[in-house]
Amino acid sequence: MKQKKILILSASPRRGGNSDTLCDQFAKGAREVGHQAEKIFLSDKQVRYCTGCGLCNGRRGSCSQRDDMEEIARKMIAADVIVMATPVYFYTMAAQMKTLIDRCCAYYTDMQDKEFYFIVAAADNDVPAMERTIEGFRGFTLCLDGAVEKGVVYGVGAWGKGEIERTPAMREAYELGRQA
């Protein structure tokens, strides 16, 4: 099996929050089978909102803003596998993840042939209700050449920090990491 570079993007605003804990499980499984896994905790990074200035329209790979997005984008471009994880707030992704996706405008044409996994964590127990969040991820990957969705972890029924540890999603995240 070829060793893969896996980049995990955790949009949880809480270190050790439910979606972030699922990220750690995915990474654990991936590392156990020999993959390289790096997690970026987005709350530790400064990623400003896209201003719509248009600079990236004419010069791909260029953004007028100077923050941590270029570093994150370069890691996304270098990765074989990208895991996008978010808590679900009001049935959609957290602002940290949406901001990151919007800022990919300057770099998305270089994000080719990637495998994607999505992780969501929510208080609601209704898996179908999580689909609008997953569709947000799919809208992003639809714009990327050669993007392949490989799996989704639905961490439902977990409101308080740590409640995810009592759900099947822990094992699912770990197993998907092993399969990556």
PDB file of C-alpha atoms in Angstrom:
ATOM      1  CA  MET A   1       0.000   0.000   0.000  1.00  0.00           C
ATOM      2  CA  LYS A   2       1.262   3.443  -0.944  1.00  0.00           C
ATOM      3  CA  GLN A   3       1.783   5.840   1.947  1.00  0.00           C
ATOM      4  CA  LYS A   4      -0.559   8.801   1.554  1.00  0.00           C
ATOM      5  CA  LYS A   5      -0.264  12.371   2.765  1.00  0.00           C
ATOM      6  CA  ILE A   6      -3.471  13.097   4.637  1.00  0.00           C
ATOM      7  CA  LEU A   7      -4.472  16.626   5.614  1.00  0.00           C
ATOM      8  CA  ILE A   8      -7.238  16.935   8.194  1.00  0.00           C
ATOM      9  CA  LEU A   9      -8.974  20.312   8.427  1.00  0.00           C
ATOM     10  CA  SER A  10     -10.774  20.676  11.750  1.00  0.00           C
ATOM     11  CA  ALA A  11     -13.258  23.564  11.861  1.00  0.00           C
ATOM     12  CA  SER A  12     -14.241  23.009  15.473  1.00  0.00           C
ATOM     13  CA  PRO A  13     -13.951  26.162  17.560  1.00  0.00           C
ATOM     14  CA  ARG A  14     -13.296  23.874  20.555  1.00  0.00           C
ATOM     15  CA  ARG A  15     -10.074  21.923  20.773  1.00  0.00           C
ATOM     16  CA  GLY A  16     -11.193  18.442  21.711  1.00  0.00           C
ATOM     17  CA  GLY A  17     -14.757  19.202  20.645  1.00  0.00           C
ATOM     18  CA  ASN A  18     -16.844  16.467  19.083  1.00  0.00           C
ATOM     19  CA  SER A  19     -15.860  16.983  15.440  1.00  0.00           C
ATOM     20  CA  ASP A  20     -12.229  17.573  16.459  1.00  0.00           C
ATOM     21  CA  THR A  21     -12.242  14.299  18.437  1.00  0.00           C
ATOM     22  CA  LEU A  22     -13.468  12.487  15.328  1.00  0.00           C
ATOM     23  CA  CYS A  23     -10.556  14.036  13.411  1.00  0.00           C
ATOM     24  CA  ASP A  24      -8.154  12.541  15.937  1.00  0.00           C
ATOM     25  CA  GLN A  25      -9.761   9.123  15.493  1.00  0.00           C
ATOM     26  CA  PHE A  26      -9.394   9.349  11.719  1.00  0.00           C
ATOM     27  CA  ALA A  27      -5.730  10.350  12.105  1.00  0.00           C
ATOM     28  CA  LYS A  28      -5.100   7.493  14.539  1.00  0.00           C
ATOM     29  CA  GLY A  29      -6.456   4.939  12.099  1.00  0.00           C
ATOM     30  CA  ALA A  30      -4.517   6.434   9.185  1.00  0.00           C
ATOM     31  CA  ARG A  31      -1.225   6.488  11.080  1.00  0.00           C
ATOM     32  CA  GLU A  32      -1.655   2.888  12.218  1.00  0.00           C
ATOM     33  CA  VAL A  33      -1.559   1.722   8.602  1.00  0.00           C
ATOM     34  CA  GLY A  34       1.450   3.888   7.723  1.00  0.00           C
ATOM     35  CA  HIS A  35      -0.049   7.057   6.321  1.00  0.00           C
ATOM     36  CA  GLN A  36       1.217  10.511   7.183  1.00  0.00           C
ATOM     37  CA  ALA A  37      -1.582  12.516   8.799  1.00  0.00           C
ATOM     38  CA  GLU A  38      -1.470  16.195   9.738  1.00  0.00           C
ATOM     39  CA  LYS A  39      -4.342  18.019  11.408  1.00  0.00           C
ATOM     40  CA  ILE A  40      -4.824  21.748  11.072  1.00  0.00           C
ATOM     41  CA  PHE A  41      -7.017  23.186  13.788  1.00  0.00           C
ATOM     42  CA  LEU A  42      -8.507  26.140  11.894  1.00  0.00           C
ATOM     43  CA  SER A  43      -9.170  28.146  15.056  1.00  0.00           C
ATOM     44  CA  ASP A  44      -5.390  28.350  15.519  1.00  0.00           C
ATOM     45  CA  LYS A  45      -5.031  29.983  12.106  1.00  0.00           C
ATOM     46  CA  GLN A  46      -5.908  33.387  10.801  1.00  0.00           C
ATOM     47  CA  VAL A  47      -8.040  32.982   7.693  1.00  0.00           C
ATOM     48  CA  ARG A  48      -9.880  36.148   6.733  1.00  0.00           C
ATOM     49  CA  TYR A  49     -13.083  36.270   4.721  1.00  0.00           C
ATOM     50  CA  CYS A  50     -12.846  36.515   0.941  1.00  0.00           C
ATOM     51  CA  THR A  51     -13.323  40.149  -0.060  1.00  0.00           C
ATOM     52  CA  GLY A  52     -14.262  39.441  -3.674  1.00  0.00           C
ATOM     53  CA  CYS A  53     -11.474  41.718  -4.898  1.00  0.00           C
ATOM     54  CA  GLY A  54     -10.990  39.592  -8.032  1.00  0.00           C
ATOM     55  CA  LEU A  55      -7.188  39.451  -7.950  1.00  0.00           C
ATOM     56  CA  CYS A  56      -7.272  35.651  -8.101  1.00  0.00           C
ATOM     57  CA  ASN A  57      -9.418  35.703 -11.262  1.00  0.00           C
ATOM     58  CA  GLY A  58      -6.497  36.818 -13.367  1.00  0.00           C
ATOM     59  CA  ARG A  59      -3.666  35.370 -11.312  1.00  0.00           C
ATOM     60  CA  ARG A  60      -4.418  31.899  -9.925  1.00  0.00           C
ATOM     61  CA  GLY A  61      -2.459  31.181  -6.778  1.00  0.00           C
ATOM     62  CA  SER A  62      -2.484  34.848  -5.831  1.00  0.00           C
ATOM     63  CA  CYS A  63      -4.624  36.382  -3.148  1.00  0.00           C
ATOM     64  CA  SER A  64      -4.503  39.979  -1.987  1.00  0.00           C
ATOM     65  CA  GLN A  65      -4.781  38.933   1.653  1.00  0.00           C
ATOM     66  CA  ARG A  66      -1.783  38.012   3.760  1.00  0.00           C
ATOM     67  CA  ASP A  67      -2.841  35.512   6.371  1.00  0.00           C
ATOM     68  CA  ASP A  68      -2.475  31.758   6.962  1.00  0.00           C
ATOM     69  CA  MET A  69      -4.572  30.707   3.957  1.00  0.00           C
ATOM     70  CA  GLU A  70      -1.667  30.392   1.540  1.00  0.00           C
ATOM     71  CA  GLU A  71       0.094  27.973   3.917  1.00  0.00           C
ATOM     72  CA  ILE A  72      -3.089  25.902   4.300  1.00  0.00           C
ATOM     73  CA  ALA A  73      -3.756  25.920   0.548  1.00  0.00           C
ATOM     74  CA  ARG A  74      -0.224  24.715  -0.202  1.00  0.00           C
ATOM     75  CA  LYS A  75      -0.772  21.806   2.193  1.00  0.00           C
ATOM     76  CA  MET A  76      -4.106  21.035   0.528  1.00  0.00           C
ATOM     77  CA  ILE A  77      -2.405  21.010  -2.873  1.00  0.00           C
ATOM     78  CA  ALA A  78       0.357  18.689  -1.609  1.00  0.00           C
ATOM     79  CA  ALA A  79      -2.041  16.250   0.097  1.00  0.00           C
ATOM     80  CA  ASP A  80      -3.319  13.027  -1.435  1.00  0.00           C
ATOM     81  CA  VAL A  81      -6.303  12.965   0.930  1.00  0.00           C
ATOM     82  CA  ILE A  82      -8.195  15.871   2.488  1.00  0.00           C
ATOM     83  CA  VAL A  83     -10.504  15.382   5.456  1.00  0.00           C
ATOM     84  CA  MET A  84     -12.930  18.246   6.069  1.00  0.00           C
ATOM     85  CA  ALA A  85     -14.548  18.216   9.511  1.00  0.00           C
ATOM     86  CA  THR A  86     -17.057  20.582  11.019  1.00  0.00           C
ATOM     87  CA  PRO A  87     -19.538  20.848  13.818  1.00  0.00           C
ATOM     88  CA  VAL A  88     -23.038  21.405  12.470  1.00  0.00           C
ATOM     89  CA  TYR A  89     -24.624  24.656  13.593  1.00  0.00           C
ATOM     90  CA  PHE A  90     -28.197  25.328  12.467  1.00  0.00           C
ATOM     91  CA  TYR A  91     -27.859  22.525   9.912  1.00  0.00           C
ATOM     92  CA  THR A  92     -24.825  23.840   8.107  1.00  0.00           C
ATOM     93  CA  MET A  93     -21.056  23.977   8.455  1.00  0.00           C
ATOM     94  CA  ALA A  94     -19.239  26.205  10.910  1.00  0.00           C
ATOM     95  CA  ALA A  95     -18.079  29.599   9.666  1.00  0.00           C
ATOM     96  CA  GLN A  96     -14.424  28.584   9.981  1.00  0.00           C
ATOM     97  CA  MET A  97     -14.871  25.890   7.313  1.00  0.00           C
ATOM     98  CA  LYS A  98     -16.984  28.006   4.991  1.00  0.00           C
ATOM     99  CA  THR A  99     -14.434  30.807   5.179  1.00  0.00           C
ATOM    100  CA  LEU A 100     -11.649  28.383   4.268  1.00  0.00           C
ATOM    101  CA  ILE A 101     -13.652  27.022   1.315  1.00  0.00           C
ATOM    102  CA  ASP A 102     -14.389  30.523   0.026  1.00  0.00           C
ATOM    103  CA  ARG A 103     -10.713  31.437   0.239  1.00  0.00           C
ATOM    104  CA  CYS A 104      -9.756  28.450  -1.934  1.00  0.00           C
ATOM    105  CA  CYS A 105     -10.774  30.520  -4.964  1.00  0.00           C
ATOM    106  CA  ALA A 106      -7.155  31.495  -5.642  1.00  0.00           C
ATOM    107  CA  TYR A 107      -5.908  27.898  -5.389  1.00  0.00           C
ATOM    108  CA  TYR A 108      -8.665  25.483  -6.377  1.00  0.00           C
ATOM    109  CA  THR A 109      -7.396  24.784  -9.903  1.00  0.00           C
ATOM    110  CA  ASP A 110      -4.249  23.315  -8.336  1.00  0.00           C
ATOM    111  CA  MET A 111      -6.247  21.029  -6.013  1.00  0.00           C
ATOM    112  CA  GLN A 112      -6.567  18.173  -8.459  1.00  0.00           C
ATOM    113  CA  ASP A 113      -7.004  14.434  -8.038  1.00  0.00           C
ATOM    114  CA  LYS A 114      -7.701  14.455  -4.302  1.00  0.00           C
ATOM    115  CA  GLU A 115      -9.608  11.973  -2.191  1.00  0.00           C
ATOM    116  CA  PHE A 116     -12.033  13.572   0.258  1.00  0.00           C
ATOM    117  CA  TYR A 117     -13.588  12.452   3.521  1.00  0.00           C
ATOM    118  CA  PHE A 118     -16.175  14.514   5.384  1.00  0.00           C
ATOM    119  CA  ILE A 119     -16.823  14.495   9.117  1.00  0.00           C
ATOM    120  CA  VAL A 120     -19.752  16.213  10.797  1.00  0.00           C
ATOM    121  CA  ALA A 121     -20.785  16.311  14.442  1.00  0.00           C
ATOM    122  CA  ALA A 122     -24.206  17.477  15.571  1.00  0.00           C
ATOM    123  CA  ALA A 123     -26.589  17.374  18.495  1.00  0.00           C
ATOM    124  CA  ASP A 124     -29.424  16.254  16.228  1.00  0.00           C
ATOM    125  CA  ASN A 125     -29.828  12.484  15.824  1.00  0.00           C
ATOM    126  CA  ASP A 126     -31.257  12.740  12.292  1.00  0.00           C
ATOM    127  CA  VAL A 127     -28.602  11.680   9.756  1.00  0.00           C
ATOM    128  CA  PRO A 128     -30.656  12.869   6.728  1.00  0.00           C
ATOM    129  CA  ALA A 129     -30.764  16.347   8.305  1.00  0.00           C
ATOM    130  CA  MET A 130     -26.952  16.442   8.036  1.00  0.00           C
ATOM    131  CA  GLU A 131     -27.076  16.138   4.257  1.00  0.00           C
ATOM    132  CA  ARG A 132     -27.277  19.886   3.661  1.00  0.00           C
ATOM    133  CA  THR A 133     -23.926  20.240   5.408  1.00  0.00           C
ATOM    134  CA  ILE A 134     -22.454  17.420   3.330  1.00  0.00           C
ATOM    135  CA  GLU A 135     -23.892  19.037   0.195  1.00  0.00           C
ATOM    136  CA  GLY A 136     -21.913  22.167   1.087  1.00  0.00           C
ATOM    137  CA  PHE A 137     -18.726  20.092   1.012  1.00  0.00           C
ATOM    138  CA  ARG A 138     -19.815  18.446  -2.228  1.00  0.00           C
ATOM    139  CA  GLY A 139     -20.403  21.856  -3.798  1.00  0.00           C
ATOM    140  CA  PHE A 140     -16.757  22.664  -3.113  1.00  0.00           C
ATOM    141  CA  THR A 141     -15.368  19.362  -4.393  1.00  0.00           C
ATOM    142  CA  LEU A 142     -17.543  19.579  -7.514  1.00  0.00           C
ATOM    143  CA  CYS A 143     -15.312  22.490  -8.551  1.00  0.00           C
ATOM    144  CA  LEU A 144     -12.114  20.442  -8.213  1.00  0.00           C
ATOM    145  CA  ASP A 145     -10.824  18.316 -11.093  1.00  0.00           C
ATOM    146  CA  GLY A 146     -10.535  14.671 -10.150  1.00  0.00           C
ATOM    147  CA  ALA A 147     -11.983  15.018  -6.632  1.00  0.00           C
ATOM    148  CA  VAL A 148     -13.350  11.732  -5.289  1.00  0.00           C
ATOM    149  CA  GLU A 149     -15.537  11.451  -2.207  1.00  0.00           C
ATOM    150  CA  LYS A 150     -14.403   8.404  -0.250  1.00  0.00           C
ATOM    151  CA  GLY A 151     -16.479   8.510   2.930  1.00  0.00           C
ATOM    152  CA  VAL A 152     -18.586  10.428   5.424  1.00  0.00           C
ATOM    153  CA  VAL A 153     -18.741  10.187   9.205  1.00  0.00           C
ATOM    154  CA  TYR A 154     -22.055  11.317  10.669  1.00  0.00           C
ATOM    155  CA  GLY A 155     -21.328  12.082  14.307  1.00  0.00           C
ATOM    156  CA  VAL A 156     -24.893  12.667  15.429  1.00  0.00           C
ATOM    157  CA  GLY A 157     -26.482  12.823  18.850  1.00  0.00           C
ATOM    158  CA  ALA A 158     -23.589  14.632  20.544  1.00  0.00           C
ATOM    159  CA  TRP A 159     -24.193  18.076  21.998  1.00  0.00           C
ATOM    160  CA  GLY A 160     -21.809  18.490  24.911  1.00  0.00           C
ATOM    161  CA  LYS A 161     -18.064  18.219  24.554  1.00  0.00           C
ATOM    162  CA  GLY A 162     -17.033  14.569  24.775  1.00  0.00           C
ATOM    163  CA  GLU A 163     -20.482  13.114  24.090  1.00  0.00           C
ATOM    164  CA  ILE A 164     -19.263  11.870  20.707  1.00  0.00           C
ATOM    165  CA  GLU A 165     -17.092   9.303  22.500  1.00  0.00           C
ATOM    166  CA  ARG A 166     -20.208   7.248  23.261  1.00  0.00           C
ATOM    167  CA  THR A 167     -21.319   7.016  19.625  1.00  0.00           C
ATOM    168  CA  PRO A 168     -20.540   4.651  16.734  1.00  0.00           C
ATOM    169  CA  ALA A 169     -18.966   7.601  14.880  1.00  0.00           C
ATOM    170  CA  MET A 170     -15.738   7.115  16.860  1.00  0.00           C
ATOM    171  CA  ARG A 171     -15.192   3.672  15.355  1.00  0.00           C
ATOM    172  CA  GLU A 172     -16.371   4.844  11.922  1.00  0.00           C
ATOM    173  CA  ALA A 173     -13.824   7.692  11.861  1.00  0.00           C
ATOM    174  CA  TYR A 174     -11.052   5.348  12.977  1.00  0.00           C
ATOM    175  CA  GLU A 175     -11.950   2.736  10.334  1.00  0.00           C
ATOM    176  CA  LEU A 176     -12.161   5.305   7.545  1.00  0.00           C
ATOM    177  CA  GLY A 177      -8.705   6.521   8.549  1.00  0.00           C
ATOM    178  CA  ARG A 178      -7.405   2.965   8.224  1.00  0.00           C
ATOM    179  CA  GLN A 179      -9.041   2.636   4.808  1.00  0.00           C
ATOM    180  CA  ALA A 180      -7.756   5.951   3.443  1.00  0.00           C
TER     181      ALA A 180
END
